PDB file of N, CA and C in Angstrom:
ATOM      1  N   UNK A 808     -17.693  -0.103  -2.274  1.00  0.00           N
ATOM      2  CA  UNK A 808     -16.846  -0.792  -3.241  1.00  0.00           C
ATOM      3  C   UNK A 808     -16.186  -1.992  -2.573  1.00  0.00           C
ATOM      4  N   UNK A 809     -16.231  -3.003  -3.449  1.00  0.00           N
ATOM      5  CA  UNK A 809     -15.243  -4.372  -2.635  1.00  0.00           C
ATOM      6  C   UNK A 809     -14.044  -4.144  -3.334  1.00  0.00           C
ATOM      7  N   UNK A 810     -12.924  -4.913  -2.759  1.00  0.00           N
ATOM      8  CA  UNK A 810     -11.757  -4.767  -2.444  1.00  0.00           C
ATOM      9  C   UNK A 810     -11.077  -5.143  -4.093  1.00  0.00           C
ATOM     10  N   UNK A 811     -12.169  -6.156  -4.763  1.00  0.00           N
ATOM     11  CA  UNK A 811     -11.784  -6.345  -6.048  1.00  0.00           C
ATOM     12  C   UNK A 811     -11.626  -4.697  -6.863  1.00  0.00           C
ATOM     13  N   UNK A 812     -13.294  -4.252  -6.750  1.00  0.00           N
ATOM     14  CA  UNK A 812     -13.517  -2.855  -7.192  1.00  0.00           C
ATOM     15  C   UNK A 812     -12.190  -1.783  -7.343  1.00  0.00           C
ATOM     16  N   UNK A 813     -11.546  -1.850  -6.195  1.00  0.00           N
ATOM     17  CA  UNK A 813     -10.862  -1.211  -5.439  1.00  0.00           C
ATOM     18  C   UNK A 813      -9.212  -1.306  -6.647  1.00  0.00           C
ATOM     19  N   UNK A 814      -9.103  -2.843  -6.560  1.00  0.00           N
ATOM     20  CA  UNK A 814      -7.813  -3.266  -7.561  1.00  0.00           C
ATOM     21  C   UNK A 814      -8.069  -2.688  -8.585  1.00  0.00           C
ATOM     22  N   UNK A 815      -9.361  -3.052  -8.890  1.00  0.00           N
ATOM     23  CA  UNK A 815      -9.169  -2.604 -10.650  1.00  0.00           C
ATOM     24  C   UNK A 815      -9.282  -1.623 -10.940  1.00  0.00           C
ATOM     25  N   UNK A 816      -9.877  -0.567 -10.115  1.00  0.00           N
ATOM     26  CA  UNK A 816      -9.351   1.000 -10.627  1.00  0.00           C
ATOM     27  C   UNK A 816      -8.181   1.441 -10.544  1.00  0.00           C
ATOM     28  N   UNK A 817      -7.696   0.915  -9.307  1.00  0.00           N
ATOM     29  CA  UNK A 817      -6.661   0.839  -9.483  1.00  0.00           C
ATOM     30  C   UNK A 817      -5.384   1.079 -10.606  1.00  0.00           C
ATOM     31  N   UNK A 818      -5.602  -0.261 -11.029  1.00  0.00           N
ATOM     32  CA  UNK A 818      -4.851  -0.787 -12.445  1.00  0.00           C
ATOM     33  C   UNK A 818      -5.145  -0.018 -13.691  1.00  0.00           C
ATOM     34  N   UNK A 819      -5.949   0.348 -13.431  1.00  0.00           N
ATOM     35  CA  UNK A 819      -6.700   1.309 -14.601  1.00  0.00           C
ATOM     36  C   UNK A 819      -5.821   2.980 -14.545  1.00  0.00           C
ATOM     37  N   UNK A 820      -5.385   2.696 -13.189  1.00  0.00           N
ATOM     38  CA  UNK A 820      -4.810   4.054 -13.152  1.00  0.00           C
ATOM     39  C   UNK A 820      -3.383   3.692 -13.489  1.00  0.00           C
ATOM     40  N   UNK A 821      -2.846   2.770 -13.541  1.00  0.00           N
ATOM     41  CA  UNK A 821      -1.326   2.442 -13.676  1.00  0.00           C
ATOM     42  C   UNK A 821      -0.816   1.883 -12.337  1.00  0.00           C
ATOM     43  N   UNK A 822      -1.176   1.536 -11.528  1.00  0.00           N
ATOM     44  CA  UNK A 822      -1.136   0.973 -10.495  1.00  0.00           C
ATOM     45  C   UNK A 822      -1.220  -0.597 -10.087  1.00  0.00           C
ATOM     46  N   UNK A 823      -0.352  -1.429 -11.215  1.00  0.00           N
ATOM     47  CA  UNK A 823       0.004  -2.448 -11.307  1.00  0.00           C
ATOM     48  C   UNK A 823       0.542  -3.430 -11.199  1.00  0.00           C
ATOM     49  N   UNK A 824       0.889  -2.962  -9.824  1.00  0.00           N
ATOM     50  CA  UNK A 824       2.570  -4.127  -9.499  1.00  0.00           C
ATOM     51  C   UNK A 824       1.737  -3.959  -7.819  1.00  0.00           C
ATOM     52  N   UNK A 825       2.697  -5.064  -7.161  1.00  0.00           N
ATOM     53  CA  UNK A 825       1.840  -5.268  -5.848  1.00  0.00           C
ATOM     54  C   UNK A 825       3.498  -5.034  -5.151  1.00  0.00           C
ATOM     55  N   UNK A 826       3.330  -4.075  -3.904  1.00  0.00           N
ATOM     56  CA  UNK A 826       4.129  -3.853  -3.151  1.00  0.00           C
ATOM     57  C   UNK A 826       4.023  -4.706  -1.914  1.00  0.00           C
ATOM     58  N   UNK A 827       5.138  -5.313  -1.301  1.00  0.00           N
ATOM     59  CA  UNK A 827       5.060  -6.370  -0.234  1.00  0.00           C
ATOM     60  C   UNK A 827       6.201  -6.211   0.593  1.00  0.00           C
ATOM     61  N   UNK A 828       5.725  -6.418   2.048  1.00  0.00           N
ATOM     62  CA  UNK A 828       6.417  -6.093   3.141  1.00  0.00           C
ATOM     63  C   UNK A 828       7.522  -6.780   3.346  1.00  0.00           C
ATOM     64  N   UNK A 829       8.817  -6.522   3.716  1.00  0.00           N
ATOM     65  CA  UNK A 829      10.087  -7.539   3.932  1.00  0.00           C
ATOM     66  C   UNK A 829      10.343  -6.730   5.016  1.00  0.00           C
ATOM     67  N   UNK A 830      11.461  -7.486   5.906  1.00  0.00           N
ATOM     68  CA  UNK A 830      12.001  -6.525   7.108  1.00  0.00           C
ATOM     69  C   UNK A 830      13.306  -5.447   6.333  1.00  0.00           C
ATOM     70  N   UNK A 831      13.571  -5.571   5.540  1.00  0.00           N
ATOM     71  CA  UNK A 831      14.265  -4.397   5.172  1.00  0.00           C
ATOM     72  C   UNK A 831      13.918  -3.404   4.427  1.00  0.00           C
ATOM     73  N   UNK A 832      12.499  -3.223   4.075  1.00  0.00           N
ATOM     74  CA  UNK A 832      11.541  -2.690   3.315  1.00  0.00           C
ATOM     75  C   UNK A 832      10.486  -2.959   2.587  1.00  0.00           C
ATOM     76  N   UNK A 833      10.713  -2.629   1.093  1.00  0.00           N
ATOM     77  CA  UNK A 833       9.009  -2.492   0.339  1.00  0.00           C
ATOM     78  C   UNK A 833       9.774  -3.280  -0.849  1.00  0.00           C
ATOM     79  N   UNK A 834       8.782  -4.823  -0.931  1.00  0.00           N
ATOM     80  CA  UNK A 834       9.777  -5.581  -2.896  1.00  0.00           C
ATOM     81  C   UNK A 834       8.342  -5.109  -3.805  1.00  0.00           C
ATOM     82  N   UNK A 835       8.482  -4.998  -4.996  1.00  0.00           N
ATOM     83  CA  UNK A 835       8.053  -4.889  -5.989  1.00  0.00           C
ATOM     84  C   UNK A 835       7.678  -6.032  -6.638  1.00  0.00           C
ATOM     85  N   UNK A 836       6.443  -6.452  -6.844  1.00  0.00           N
ATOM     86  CA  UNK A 836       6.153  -7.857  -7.639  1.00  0.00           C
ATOM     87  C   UNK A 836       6.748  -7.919  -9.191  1.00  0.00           C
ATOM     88  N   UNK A 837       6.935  -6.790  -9.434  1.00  0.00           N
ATOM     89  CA  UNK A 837       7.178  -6.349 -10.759  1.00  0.00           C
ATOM     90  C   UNK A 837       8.800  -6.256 -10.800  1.00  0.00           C
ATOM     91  N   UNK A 838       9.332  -5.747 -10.346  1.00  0.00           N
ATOM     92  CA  UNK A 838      10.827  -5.148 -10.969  1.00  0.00           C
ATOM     93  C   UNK A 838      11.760  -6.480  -9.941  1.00  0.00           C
ATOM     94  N   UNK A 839      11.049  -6.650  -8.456  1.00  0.00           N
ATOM     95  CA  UNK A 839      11.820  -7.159  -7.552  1.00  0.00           C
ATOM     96  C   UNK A 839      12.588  -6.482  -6.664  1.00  0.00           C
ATOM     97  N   UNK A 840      12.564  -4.873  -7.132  1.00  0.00           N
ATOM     98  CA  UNK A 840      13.328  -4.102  -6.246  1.00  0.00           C
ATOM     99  C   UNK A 840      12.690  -4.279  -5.022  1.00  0.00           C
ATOM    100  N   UNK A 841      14.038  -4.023  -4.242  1.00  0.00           N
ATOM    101  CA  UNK A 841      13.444  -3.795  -2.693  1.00  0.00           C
ATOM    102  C   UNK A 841      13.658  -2.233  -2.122  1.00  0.00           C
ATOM    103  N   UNK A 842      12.756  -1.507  -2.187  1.00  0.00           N
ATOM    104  CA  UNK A 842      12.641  -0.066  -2.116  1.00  0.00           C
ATOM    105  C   UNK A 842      12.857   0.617  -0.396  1.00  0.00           C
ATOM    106  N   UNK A 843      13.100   1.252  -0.253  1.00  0.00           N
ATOM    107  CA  UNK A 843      13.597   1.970   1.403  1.00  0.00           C
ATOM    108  C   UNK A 843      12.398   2.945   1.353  1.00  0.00           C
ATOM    109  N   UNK A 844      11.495   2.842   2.395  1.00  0.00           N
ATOM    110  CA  UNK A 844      10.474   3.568   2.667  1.00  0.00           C
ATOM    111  C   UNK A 844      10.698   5.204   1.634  1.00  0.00           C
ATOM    112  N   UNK A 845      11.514   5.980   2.112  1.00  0.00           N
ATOM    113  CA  UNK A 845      11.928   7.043   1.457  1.00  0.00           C
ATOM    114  C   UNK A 845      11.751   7.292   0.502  1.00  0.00           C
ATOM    115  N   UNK A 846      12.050   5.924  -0.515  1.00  0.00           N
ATOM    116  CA  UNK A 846      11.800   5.947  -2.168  1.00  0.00           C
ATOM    117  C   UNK A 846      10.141   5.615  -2.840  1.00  0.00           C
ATOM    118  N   UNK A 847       9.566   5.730  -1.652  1.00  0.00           N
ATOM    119  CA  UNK A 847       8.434   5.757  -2.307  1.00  0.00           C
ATOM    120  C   UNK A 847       7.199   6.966  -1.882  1.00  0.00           C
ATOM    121  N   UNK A 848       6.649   6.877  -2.588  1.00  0.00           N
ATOM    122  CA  UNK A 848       5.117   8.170  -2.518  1.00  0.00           C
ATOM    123  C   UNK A 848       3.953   7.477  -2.078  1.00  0.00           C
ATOM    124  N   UNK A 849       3.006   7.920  -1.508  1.00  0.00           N
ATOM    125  CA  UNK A 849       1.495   7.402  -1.132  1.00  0.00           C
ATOM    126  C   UNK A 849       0.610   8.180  -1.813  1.00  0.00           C
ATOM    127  N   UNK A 850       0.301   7.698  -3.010  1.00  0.00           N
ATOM    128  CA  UNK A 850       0.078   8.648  -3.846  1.00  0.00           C
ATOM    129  C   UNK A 850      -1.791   9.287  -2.944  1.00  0.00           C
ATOM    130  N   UNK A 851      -2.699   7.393  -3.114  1.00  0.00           N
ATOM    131  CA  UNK A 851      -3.894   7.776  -2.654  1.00  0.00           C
ATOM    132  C   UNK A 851      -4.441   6.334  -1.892  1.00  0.00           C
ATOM    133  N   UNK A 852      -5.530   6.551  -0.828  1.00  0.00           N
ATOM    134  CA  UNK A 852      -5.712   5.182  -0.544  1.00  0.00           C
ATOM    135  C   UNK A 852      -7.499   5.269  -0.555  1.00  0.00           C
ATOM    136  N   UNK A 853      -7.570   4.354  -0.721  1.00  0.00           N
ATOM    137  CA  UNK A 853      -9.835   3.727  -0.455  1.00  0.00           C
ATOM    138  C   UNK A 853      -9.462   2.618   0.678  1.00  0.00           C
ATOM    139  N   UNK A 854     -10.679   2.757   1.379  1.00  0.00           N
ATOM    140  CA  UNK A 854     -10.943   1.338   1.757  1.00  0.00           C
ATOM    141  C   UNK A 854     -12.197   0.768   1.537  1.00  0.00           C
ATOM    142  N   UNK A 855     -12.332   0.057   1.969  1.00  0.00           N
ATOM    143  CA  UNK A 855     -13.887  -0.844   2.242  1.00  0.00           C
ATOM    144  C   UNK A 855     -14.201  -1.469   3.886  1.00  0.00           C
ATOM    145  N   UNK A 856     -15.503  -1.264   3.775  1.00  0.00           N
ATOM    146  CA  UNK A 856     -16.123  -1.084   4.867  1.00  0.00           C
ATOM    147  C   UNK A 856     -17.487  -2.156   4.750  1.00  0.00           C
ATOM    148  N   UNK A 857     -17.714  -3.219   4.698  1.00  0.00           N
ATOM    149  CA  UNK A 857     -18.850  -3.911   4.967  1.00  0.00           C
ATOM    150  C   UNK A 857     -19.922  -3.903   6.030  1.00  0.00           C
ATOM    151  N   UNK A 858     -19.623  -2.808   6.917  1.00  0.00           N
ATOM    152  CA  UNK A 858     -20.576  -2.914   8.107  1.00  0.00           C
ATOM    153  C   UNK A 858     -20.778  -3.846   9.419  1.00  0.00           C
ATOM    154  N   UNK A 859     -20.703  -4.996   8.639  1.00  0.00           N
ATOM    155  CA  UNK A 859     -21.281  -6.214   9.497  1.00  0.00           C
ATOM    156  C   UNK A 859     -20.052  -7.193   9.998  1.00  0.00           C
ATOM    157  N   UNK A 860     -18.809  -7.462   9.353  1.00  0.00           N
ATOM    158  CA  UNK A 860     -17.780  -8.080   9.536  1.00  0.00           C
ATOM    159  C   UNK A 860     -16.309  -7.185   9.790  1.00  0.00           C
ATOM    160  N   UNK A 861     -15.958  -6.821  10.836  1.00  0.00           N
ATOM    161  CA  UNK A 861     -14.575  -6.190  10.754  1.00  0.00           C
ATOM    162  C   UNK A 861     -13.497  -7.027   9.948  1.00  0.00           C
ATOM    163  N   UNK A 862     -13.479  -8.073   9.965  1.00  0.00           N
ATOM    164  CA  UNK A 862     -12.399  -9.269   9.337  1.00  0.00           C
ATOM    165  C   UNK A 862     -12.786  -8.899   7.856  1.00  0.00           C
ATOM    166  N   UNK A 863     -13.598  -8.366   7.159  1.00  0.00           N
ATOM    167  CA  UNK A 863     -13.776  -8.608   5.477  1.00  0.00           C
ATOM    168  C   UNK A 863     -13.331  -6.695   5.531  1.00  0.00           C
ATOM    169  N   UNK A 864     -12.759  -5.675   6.142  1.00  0.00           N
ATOM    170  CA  UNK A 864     -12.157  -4.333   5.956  1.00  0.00           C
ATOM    171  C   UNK A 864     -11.060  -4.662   5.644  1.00  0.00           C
ATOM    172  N   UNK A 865     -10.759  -3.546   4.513  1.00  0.00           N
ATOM    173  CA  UNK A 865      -9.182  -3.692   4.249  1.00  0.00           C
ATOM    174  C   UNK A 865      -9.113  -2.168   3.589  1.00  0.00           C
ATOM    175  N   UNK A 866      -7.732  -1.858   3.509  1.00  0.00           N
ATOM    176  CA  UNK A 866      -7.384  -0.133   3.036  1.00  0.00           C
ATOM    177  C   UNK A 866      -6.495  -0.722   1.632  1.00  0.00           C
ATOM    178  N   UNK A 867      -6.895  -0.331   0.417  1.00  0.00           N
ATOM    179  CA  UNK A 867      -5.648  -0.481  -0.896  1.00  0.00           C
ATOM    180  C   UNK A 867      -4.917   1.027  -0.411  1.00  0.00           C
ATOM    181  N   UNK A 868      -3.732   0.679  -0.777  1.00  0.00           N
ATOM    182  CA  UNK A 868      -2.884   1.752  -0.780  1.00  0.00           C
ATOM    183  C   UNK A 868      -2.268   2.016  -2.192  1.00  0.00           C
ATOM    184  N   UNK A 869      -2.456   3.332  -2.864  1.00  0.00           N
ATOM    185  CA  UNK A 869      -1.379   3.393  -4.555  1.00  0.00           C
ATOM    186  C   UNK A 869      -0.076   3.938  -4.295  1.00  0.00           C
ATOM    187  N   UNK A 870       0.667   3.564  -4.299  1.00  0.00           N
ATOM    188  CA  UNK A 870       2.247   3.896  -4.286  1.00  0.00           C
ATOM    189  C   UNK A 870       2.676   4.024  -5.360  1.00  0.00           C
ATOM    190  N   UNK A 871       3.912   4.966  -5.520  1.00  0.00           N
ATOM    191  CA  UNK A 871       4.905   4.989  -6.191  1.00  0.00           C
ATOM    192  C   UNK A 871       5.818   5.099  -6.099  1.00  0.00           C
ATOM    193  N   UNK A 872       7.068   4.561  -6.534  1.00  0.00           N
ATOM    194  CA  UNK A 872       8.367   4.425  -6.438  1.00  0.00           C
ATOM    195  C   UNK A 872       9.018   5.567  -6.943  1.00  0.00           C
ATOM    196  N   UNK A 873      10.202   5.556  -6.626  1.00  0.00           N
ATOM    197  CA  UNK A 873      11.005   6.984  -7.392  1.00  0.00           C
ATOM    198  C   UNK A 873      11.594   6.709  -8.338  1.00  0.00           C
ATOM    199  N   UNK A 874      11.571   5.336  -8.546  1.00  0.00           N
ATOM    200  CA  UNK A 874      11.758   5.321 -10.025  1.00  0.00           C
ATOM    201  C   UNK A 874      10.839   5.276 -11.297  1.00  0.00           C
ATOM    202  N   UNK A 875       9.228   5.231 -10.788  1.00  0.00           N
ATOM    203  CA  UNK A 875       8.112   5.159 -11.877  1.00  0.00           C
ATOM    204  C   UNK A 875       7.413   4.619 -11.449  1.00  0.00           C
ATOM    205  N   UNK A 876       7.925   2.986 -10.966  1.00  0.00           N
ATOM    206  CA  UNK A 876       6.963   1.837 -10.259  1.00  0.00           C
ATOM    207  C   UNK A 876       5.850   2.162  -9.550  1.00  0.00           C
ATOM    208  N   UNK A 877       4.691   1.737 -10.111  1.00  0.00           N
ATOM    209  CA  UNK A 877       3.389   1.805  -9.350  1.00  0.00           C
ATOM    210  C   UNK A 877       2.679   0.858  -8.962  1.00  0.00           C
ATOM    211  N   UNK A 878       2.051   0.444  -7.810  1.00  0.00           N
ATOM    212  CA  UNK A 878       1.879  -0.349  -6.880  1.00  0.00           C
ATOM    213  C   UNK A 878       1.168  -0.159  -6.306  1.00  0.00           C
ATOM    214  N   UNK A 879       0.395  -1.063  -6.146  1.00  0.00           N
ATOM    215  CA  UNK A 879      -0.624  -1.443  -4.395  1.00  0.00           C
ATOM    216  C   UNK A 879      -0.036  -1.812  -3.313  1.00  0.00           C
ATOM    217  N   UNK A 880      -0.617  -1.160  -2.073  1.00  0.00           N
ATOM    218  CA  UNK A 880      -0.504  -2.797  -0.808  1.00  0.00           C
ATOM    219  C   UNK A 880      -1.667  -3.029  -0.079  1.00  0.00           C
ATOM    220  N   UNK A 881      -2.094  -4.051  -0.090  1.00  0.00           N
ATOM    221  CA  UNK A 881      -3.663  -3.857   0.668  1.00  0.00           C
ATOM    222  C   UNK A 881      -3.481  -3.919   2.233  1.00  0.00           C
ATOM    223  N   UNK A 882      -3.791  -3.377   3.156  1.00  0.00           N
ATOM    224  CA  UNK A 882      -3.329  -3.894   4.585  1.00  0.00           C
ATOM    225  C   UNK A 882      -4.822  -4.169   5.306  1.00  0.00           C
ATOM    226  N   UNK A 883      -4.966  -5.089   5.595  1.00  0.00           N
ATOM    227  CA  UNK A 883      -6.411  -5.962   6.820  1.00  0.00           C
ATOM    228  C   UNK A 883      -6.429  -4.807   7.371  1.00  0.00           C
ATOM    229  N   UNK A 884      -7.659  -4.805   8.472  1.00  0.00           N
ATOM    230  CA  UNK A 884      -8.350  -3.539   9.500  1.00  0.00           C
ATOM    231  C   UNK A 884      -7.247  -3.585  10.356  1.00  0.00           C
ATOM    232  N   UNK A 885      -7.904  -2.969  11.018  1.00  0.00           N
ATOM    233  CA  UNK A 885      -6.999  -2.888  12.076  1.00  0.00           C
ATOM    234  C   UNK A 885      -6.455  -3.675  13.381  1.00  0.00           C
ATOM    235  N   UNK A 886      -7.635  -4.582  13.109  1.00  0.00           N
ATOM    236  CA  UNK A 886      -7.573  -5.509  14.414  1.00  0.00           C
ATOM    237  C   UNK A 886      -6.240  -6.527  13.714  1.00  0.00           C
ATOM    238  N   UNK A 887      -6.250  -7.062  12.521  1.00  0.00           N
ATOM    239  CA  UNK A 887      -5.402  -7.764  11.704  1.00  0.00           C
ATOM    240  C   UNK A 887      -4.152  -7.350  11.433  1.00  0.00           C
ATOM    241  N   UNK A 888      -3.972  -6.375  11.364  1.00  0.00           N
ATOM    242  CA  UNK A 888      -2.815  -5.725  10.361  1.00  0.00           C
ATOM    243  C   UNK A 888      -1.043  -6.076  10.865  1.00  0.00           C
ATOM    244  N   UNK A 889      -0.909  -6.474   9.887  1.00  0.00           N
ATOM    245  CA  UNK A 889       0.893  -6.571  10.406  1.00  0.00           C
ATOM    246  C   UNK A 889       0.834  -6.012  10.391  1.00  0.00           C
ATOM    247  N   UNK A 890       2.371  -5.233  12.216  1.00  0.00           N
ATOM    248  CA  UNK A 890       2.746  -4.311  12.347  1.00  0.00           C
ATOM    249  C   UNK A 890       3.801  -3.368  11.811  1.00  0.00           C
ATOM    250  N   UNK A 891       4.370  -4.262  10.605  1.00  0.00           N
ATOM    251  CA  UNK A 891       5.227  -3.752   9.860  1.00  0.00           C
ATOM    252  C   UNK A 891       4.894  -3.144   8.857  1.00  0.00           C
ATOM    253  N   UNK A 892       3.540  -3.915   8.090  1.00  0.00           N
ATOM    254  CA  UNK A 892       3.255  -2.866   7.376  1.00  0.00           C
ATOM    255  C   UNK A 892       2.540  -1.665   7.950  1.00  0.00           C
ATOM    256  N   UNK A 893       1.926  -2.036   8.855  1.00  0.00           N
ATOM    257  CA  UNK A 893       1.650  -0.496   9.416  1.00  0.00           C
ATOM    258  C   UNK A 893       2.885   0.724   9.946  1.00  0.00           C
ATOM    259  N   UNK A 894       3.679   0.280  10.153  1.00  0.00           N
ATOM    260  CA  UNK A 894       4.738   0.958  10.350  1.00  0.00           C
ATOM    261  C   UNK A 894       5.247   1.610   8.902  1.00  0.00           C
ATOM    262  N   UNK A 895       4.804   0.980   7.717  1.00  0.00           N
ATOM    263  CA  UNK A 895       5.595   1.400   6.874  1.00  0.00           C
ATOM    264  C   UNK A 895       4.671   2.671   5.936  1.00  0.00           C
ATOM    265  N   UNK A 896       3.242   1.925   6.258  1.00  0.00           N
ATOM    266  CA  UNK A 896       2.402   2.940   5.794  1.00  0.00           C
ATOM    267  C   UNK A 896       2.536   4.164   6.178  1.00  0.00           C
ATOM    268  N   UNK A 897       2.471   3.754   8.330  1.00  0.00           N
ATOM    269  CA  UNK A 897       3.064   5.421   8.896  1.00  0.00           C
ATOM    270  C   UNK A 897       3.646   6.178   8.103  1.00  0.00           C
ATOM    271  N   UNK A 898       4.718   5.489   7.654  1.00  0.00           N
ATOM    272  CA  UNK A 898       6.191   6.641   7.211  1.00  0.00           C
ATOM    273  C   UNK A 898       5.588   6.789   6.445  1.00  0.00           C
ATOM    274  N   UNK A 899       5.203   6.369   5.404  1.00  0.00           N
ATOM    275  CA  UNK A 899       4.511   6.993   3.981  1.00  0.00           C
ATOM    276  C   UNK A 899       3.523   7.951   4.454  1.00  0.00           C
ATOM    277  N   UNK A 900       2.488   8.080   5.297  1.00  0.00           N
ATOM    278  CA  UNK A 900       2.264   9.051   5.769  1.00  0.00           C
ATOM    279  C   UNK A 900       2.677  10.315   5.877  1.00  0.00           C
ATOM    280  N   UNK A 901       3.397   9.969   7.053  1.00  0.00           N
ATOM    281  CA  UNK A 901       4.662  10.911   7.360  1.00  0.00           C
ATOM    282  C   UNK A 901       5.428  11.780   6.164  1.00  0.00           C
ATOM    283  N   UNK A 902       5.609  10.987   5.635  1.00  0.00           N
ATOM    284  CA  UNK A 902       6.449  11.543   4.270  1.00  0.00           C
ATOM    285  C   UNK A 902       5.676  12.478   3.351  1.00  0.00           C
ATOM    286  N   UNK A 903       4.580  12.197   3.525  1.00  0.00           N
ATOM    287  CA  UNK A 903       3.033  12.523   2.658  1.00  0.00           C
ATOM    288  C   UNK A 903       2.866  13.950   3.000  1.00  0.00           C
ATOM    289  N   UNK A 904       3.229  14.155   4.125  1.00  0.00           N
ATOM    290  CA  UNK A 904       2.677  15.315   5.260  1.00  0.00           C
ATOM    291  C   UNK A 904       3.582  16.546   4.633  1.00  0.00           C
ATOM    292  N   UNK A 905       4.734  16.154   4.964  1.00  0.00           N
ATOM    293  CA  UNK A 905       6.373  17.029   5.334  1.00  0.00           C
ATOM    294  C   UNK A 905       6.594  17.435   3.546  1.00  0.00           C
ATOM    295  N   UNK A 906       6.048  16.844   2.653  1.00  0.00           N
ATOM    296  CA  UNK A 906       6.325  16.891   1.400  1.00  0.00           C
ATOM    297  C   UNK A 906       5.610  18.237   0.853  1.00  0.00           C
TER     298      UNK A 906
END
């Protein structure tokens, strides 16, 4: 699946607002909230895998907020990836686990 693929099932699931990294957390394209790791869920993630280019991998992530808000964040492979959002995915992880 390409990364488009990926959005639009996404969206199909209710997963419509794009979540984006700030240093004090997670904003919402949609509401504008700026959410504290805590307040959100990892609900499920895909990635894509082209084989031939590490630079064209990326992971969608579906989130949800604790207040309803549902959301993507796409994060680059690994060689790419801000470390903040990887840090933030961790915790969502984390949170994923202990729950």
């Amino acid at each position: 699946m390409t990364l488009a693929d990926l959005q639009a099932n996404a969206k199909q699931h209710g997963f419509v607002h794009h979540f984006m990294c700030e240093r004090d957390g997670v904003r919402s394209d949609g509401t504008g909230h700026l959410y504290h790791p805590d307040e959100l869920r990892l609900v499920h993630s895909n990635g894509t895998d082209h084989g031939t280019d590490p630079g064209d991998e990326a992971t969608l992530f579906m989130i949800e907020a604790n207040d309803g808000t549902r959301g993507v964040m796409i994060v680059a492979d690994a060689f790419h990836t801000d470390p903040h959002k990887a840090r933030i995915i961790d915790q969502l992880r984390r949170n994923r686990l202990s729950a």
